[in-house]
Short mmCIF file of C-alpha atoms and ligand atoms in Angstrom, two decimals:
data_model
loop_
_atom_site.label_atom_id
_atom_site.label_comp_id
_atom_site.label_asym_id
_atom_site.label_seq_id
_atom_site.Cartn_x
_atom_site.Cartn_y
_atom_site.Cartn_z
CA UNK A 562 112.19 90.22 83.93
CA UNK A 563 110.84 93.67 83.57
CA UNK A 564 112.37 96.47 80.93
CA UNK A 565 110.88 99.29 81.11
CA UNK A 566 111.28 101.68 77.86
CA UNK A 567 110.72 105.20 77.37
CA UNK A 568 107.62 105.34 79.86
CA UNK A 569 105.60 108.62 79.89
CA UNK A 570 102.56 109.41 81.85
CA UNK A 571 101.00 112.45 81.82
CA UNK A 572 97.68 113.96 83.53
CA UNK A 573 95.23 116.73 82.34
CA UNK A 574 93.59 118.32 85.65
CA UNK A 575 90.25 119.34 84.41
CA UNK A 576 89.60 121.70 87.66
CA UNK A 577 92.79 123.39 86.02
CA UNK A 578 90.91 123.66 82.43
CA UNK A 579 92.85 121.27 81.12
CA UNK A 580 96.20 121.36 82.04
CA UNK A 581 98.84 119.03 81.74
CA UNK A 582 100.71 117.33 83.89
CA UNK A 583 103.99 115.65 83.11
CA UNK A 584 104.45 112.94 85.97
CA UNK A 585 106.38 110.62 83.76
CA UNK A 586 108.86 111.60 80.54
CA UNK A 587 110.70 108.82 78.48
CA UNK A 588 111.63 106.60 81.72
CA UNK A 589 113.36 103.54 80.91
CA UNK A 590 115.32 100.50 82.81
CA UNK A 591 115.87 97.16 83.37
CA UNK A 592 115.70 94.89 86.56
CA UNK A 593 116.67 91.46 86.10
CA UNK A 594 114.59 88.26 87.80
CA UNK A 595 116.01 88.23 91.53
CA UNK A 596 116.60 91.98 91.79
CA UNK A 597 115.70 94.29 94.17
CA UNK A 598 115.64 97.71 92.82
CA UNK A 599 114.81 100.94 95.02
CA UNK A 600 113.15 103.77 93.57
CA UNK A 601 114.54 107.14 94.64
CA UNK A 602 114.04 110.71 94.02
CA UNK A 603 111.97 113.93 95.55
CA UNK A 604 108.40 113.69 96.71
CA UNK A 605 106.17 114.54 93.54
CA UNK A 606 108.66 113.68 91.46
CA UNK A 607 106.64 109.92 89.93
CA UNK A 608 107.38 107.31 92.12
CA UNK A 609 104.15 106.28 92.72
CA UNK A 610 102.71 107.02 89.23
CA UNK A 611 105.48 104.64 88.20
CA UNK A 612 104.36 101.79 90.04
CA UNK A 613 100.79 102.26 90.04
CA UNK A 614 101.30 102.46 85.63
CA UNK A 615 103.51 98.67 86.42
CA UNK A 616 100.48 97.73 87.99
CA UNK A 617 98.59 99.38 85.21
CA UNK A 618 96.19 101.54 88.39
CA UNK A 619 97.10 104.26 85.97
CA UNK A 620 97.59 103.78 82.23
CA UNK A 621 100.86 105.15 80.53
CA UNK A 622 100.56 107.30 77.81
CA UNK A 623 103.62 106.36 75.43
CA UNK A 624 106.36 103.87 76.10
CA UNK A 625 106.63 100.10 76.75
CA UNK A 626 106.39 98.04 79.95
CA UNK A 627 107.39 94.66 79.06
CA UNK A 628 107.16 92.02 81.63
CA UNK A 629 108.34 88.12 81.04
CA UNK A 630 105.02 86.97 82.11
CA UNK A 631 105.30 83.11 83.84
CA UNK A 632 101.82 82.72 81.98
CA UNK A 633 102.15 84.15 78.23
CA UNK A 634 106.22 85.08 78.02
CA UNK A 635 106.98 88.80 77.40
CA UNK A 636 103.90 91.13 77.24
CA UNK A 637 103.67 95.00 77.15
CA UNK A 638 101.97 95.74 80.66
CA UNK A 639 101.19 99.16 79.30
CA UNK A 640 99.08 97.39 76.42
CA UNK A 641 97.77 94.63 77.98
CA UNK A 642 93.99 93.66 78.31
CA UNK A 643 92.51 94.46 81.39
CA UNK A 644 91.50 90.66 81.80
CA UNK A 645 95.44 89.83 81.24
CA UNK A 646 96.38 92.63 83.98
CA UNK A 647 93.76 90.77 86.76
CA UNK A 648 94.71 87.80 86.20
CA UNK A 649 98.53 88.49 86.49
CA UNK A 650 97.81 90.24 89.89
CA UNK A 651 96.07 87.13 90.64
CA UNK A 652 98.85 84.77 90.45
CA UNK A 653 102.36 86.90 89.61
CA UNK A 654 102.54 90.48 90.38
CA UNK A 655 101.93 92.01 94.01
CA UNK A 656 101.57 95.51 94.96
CA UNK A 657 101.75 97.13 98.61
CA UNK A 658 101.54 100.52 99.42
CA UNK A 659 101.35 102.76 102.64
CA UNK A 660 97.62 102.39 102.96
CA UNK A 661 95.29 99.50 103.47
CA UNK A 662 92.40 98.57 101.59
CA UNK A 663 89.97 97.13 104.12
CA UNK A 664 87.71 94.93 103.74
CA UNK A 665 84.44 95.63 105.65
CA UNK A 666 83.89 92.84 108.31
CA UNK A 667 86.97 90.43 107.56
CA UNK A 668 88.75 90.09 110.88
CA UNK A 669 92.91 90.75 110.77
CA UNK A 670 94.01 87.22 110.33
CA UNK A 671 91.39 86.39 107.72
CA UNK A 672 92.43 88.89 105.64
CA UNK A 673 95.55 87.92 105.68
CA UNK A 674 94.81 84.52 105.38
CA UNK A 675 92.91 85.28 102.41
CA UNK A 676 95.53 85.84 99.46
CA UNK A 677 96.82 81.85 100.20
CA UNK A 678 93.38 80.47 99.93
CA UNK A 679 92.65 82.20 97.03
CA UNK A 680 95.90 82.40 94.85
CA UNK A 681 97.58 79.60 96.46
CA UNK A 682 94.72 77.36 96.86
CA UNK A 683 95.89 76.42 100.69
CA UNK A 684 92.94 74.67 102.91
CA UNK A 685 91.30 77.50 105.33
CA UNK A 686 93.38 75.83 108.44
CA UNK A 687 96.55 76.09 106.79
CA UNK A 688 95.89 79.23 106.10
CA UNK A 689 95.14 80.68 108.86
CA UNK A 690 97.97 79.04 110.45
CA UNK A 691 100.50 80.75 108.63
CA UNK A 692 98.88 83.93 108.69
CA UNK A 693 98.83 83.80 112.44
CA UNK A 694 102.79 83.10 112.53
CA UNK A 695 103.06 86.40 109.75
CA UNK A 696 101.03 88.73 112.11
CA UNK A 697 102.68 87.60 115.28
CA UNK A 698 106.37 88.46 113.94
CA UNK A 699 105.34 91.65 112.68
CA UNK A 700 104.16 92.30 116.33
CA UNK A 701 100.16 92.46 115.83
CA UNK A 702 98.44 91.55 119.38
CA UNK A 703 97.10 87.78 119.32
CA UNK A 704 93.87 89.49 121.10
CA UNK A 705 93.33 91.40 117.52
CA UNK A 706 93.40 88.75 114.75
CA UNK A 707 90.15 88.64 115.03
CA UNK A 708 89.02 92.11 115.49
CA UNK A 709 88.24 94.12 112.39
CA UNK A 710 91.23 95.97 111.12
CA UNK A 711 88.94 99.35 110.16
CA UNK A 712 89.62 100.59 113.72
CA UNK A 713 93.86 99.50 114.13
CA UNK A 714 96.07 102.01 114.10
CA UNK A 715 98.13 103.27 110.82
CA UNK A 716 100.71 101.22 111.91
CA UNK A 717 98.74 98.14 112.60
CA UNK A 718 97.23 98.37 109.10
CA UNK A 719 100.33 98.88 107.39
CA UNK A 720 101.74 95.64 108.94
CA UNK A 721 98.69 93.69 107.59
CA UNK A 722 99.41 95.51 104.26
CA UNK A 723 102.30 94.24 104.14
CA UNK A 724 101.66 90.71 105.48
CA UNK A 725 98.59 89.83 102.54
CA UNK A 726 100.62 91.34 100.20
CA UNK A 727 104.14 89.17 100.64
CA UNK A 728 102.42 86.18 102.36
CA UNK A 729 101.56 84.90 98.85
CA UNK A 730 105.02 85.02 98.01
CA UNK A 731 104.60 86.60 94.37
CA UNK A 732 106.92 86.64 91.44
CA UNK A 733 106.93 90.37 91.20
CA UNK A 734 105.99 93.10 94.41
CA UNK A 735 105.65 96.82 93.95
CA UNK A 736 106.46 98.11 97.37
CA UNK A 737 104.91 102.00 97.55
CA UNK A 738 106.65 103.34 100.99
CA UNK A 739 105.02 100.55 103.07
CA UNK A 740 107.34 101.06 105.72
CA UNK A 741 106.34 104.66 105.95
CA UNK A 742 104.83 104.57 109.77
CA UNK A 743 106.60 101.39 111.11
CA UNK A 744 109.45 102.46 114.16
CA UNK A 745 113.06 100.49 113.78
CA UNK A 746 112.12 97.54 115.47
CA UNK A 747 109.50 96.32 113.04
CA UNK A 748 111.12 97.77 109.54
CA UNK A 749 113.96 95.13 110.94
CA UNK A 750 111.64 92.58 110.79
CA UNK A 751 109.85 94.01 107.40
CA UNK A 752 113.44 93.95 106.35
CA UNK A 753 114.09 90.43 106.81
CA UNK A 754 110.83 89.28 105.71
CA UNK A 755 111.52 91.22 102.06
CA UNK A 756 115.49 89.59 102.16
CA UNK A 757 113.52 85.93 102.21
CA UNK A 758 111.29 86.48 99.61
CA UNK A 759 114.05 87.87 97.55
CA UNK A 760 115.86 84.57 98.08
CA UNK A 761 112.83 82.75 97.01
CA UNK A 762 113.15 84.42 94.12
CA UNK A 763 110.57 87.01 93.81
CA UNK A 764 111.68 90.28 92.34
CA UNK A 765 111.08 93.62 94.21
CA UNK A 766 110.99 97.43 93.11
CA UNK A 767 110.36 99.69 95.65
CA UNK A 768 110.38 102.86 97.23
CA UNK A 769 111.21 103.79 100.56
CA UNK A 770 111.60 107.01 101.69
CA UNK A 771 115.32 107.47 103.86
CA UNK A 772 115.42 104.60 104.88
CA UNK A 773 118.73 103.43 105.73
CA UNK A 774 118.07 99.44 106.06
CA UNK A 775 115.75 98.91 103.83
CA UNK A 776 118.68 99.89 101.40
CA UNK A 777 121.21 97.41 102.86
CA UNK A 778 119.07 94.90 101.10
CA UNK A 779 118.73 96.44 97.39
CA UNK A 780 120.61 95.35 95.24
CA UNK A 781 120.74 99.12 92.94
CA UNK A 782 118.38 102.51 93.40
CA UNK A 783 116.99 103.89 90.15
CA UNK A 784 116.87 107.94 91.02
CA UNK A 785 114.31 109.56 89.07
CA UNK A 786 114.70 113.63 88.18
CA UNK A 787 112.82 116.39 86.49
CA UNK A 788 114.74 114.82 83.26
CA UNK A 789 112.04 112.15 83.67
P1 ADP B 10 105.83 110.69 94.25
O1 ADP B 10 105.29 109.32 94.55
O2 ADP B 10 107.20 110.67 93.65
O3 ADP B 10 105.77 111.59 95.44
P2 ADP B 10 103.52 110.87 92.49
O4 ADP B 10 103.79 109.79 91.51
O5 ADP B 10 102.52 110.57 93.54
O6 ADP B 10 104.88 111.37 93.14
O7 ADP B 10 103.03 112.15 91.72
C1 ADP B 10 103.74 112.71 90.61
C2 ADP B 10 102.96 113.87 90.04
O8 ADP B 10 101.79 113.39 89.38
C3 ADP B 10 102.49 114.86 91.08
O9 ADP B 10 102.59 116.16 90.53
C4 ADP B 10 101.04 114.48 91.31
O10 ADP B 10 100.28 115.58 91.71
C5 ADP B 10 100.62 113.97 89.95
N1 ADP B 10 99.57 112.95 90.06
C6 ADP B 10 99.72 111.70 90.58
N2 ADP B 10 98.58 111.01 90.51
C7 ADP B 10 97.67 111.85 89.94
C8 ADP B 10 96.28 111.73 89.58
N3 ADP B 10 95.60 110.60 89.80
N4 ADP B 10 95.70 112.80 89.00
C9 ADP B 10 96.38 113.93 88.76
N5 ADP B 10 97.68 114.11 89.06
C10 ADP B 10 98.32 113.08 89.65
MG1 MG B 11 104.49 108.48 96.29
#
């Protein structure tokens, strides 16, 4: 689904007058449609730089991303227009990571609700419905779905994170240590959430940062190095 070839990304730090640095160098793999491959390797080293350029956040600087699209077959996500990008994060290609965007004034089950009206087309009362069952197995207070997530806890937002960004059940999800303040009990549930949508089909590359379970469920890790 996704073959990744000879990826660099590089950024020049203008504070530093100019100079360069290497966060990606000639990265390639594959992961097949159904896979869930983890990301590994030391803080600093590109994980995130290598999702966010998947997701095309960042643009790469040399190298090939080349997704088979459900829309147009095989494009080069590193090439493609920014109207093709949108559009796939519309309807195939998720990303999570550790923080939350939040929306000013949406209350916690609306955003969540939000991706299947919009993506999914689901009425507002379906919606809502399953967004309520999402938020109360990841253990988020029935008394806050409608409070404004701006003032929840790390935790809290993380969960709704993660909730809007699987609840739409998409084809691909970049996972950027969303697990990263959650205690046992909940990455168990994260865990088991992630295993369903895997079986559903969606394909997952993530990172996550020693964490023993979420591993159980991968099916291979991809370490990156200085070599890359
Ligand atoms: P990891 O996720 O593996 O900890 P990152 O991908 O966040 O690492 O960062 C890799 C390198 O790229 C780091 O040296 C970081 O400082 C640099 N980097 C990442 N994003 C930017 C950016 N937007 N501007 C400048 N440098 C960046
Ligand atoms: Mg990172």
């Amino acid at each position: 689904m996704l073959e990744i070839e000879q990826l660099s990304k590089t950024f020049q730090i203008h504070i530093l007058e100019g100079k360069v640095i290497q966060a990606l160098k000639n990265v390639s793999f594959q992961v097949a449609a159904g896979e869930f491959l983890g990301i590994s390797g030391p803080s600093g080293i590109g994980k995130s730089t290598l999702l966010k350029c998947i997701y095309q956040t960042y643009l790469s600087n040399g190298g090939r991303i080349l997704y088979d699209s459900r829309r147009w077959g095989r494009i080069d996500l590193a090439q493609a227009a920014h109207q093709v990008i949108l559009e796939l994060r519309q309807t195939e290609i998720g990303y999570v990571s550790q923080f939350l965007q939040v929306l000013p004034r949406v209350s916690a089950l609306d955003l969540v609700a939000e991706p299947l009206l919009l993506k999914n087309g689901l009425p507002r009362g379906e919606a809502r419905k399953m967004a309520a069952g999402f938020l109360e197995r990841l253990f988020i207070p029935a008394n806050l779905f409608g409070a404004y997530p701006v003032t929840f806890s790390g935790g809290e937002q993380q969960r709704l994170n993660l909730a809007r960004a699987v609840i739409w059940k998409p084809r691909l999800l970049l996972l950027d240590e969303p697990t990263a303040s959650l205690d046992q009990q909940t990455i168990g549930i994260v865990v088991d959430i992630l295993k369903e949508l895997k079986e559903q089909g969606t394909t997952l590359i993530g990172i996550f940062h020693h964490d023993d379970l979420m591993t159980s469920i991968m099916d291979r890790v991809y370490p990156l190095s200085r070599e890359n």
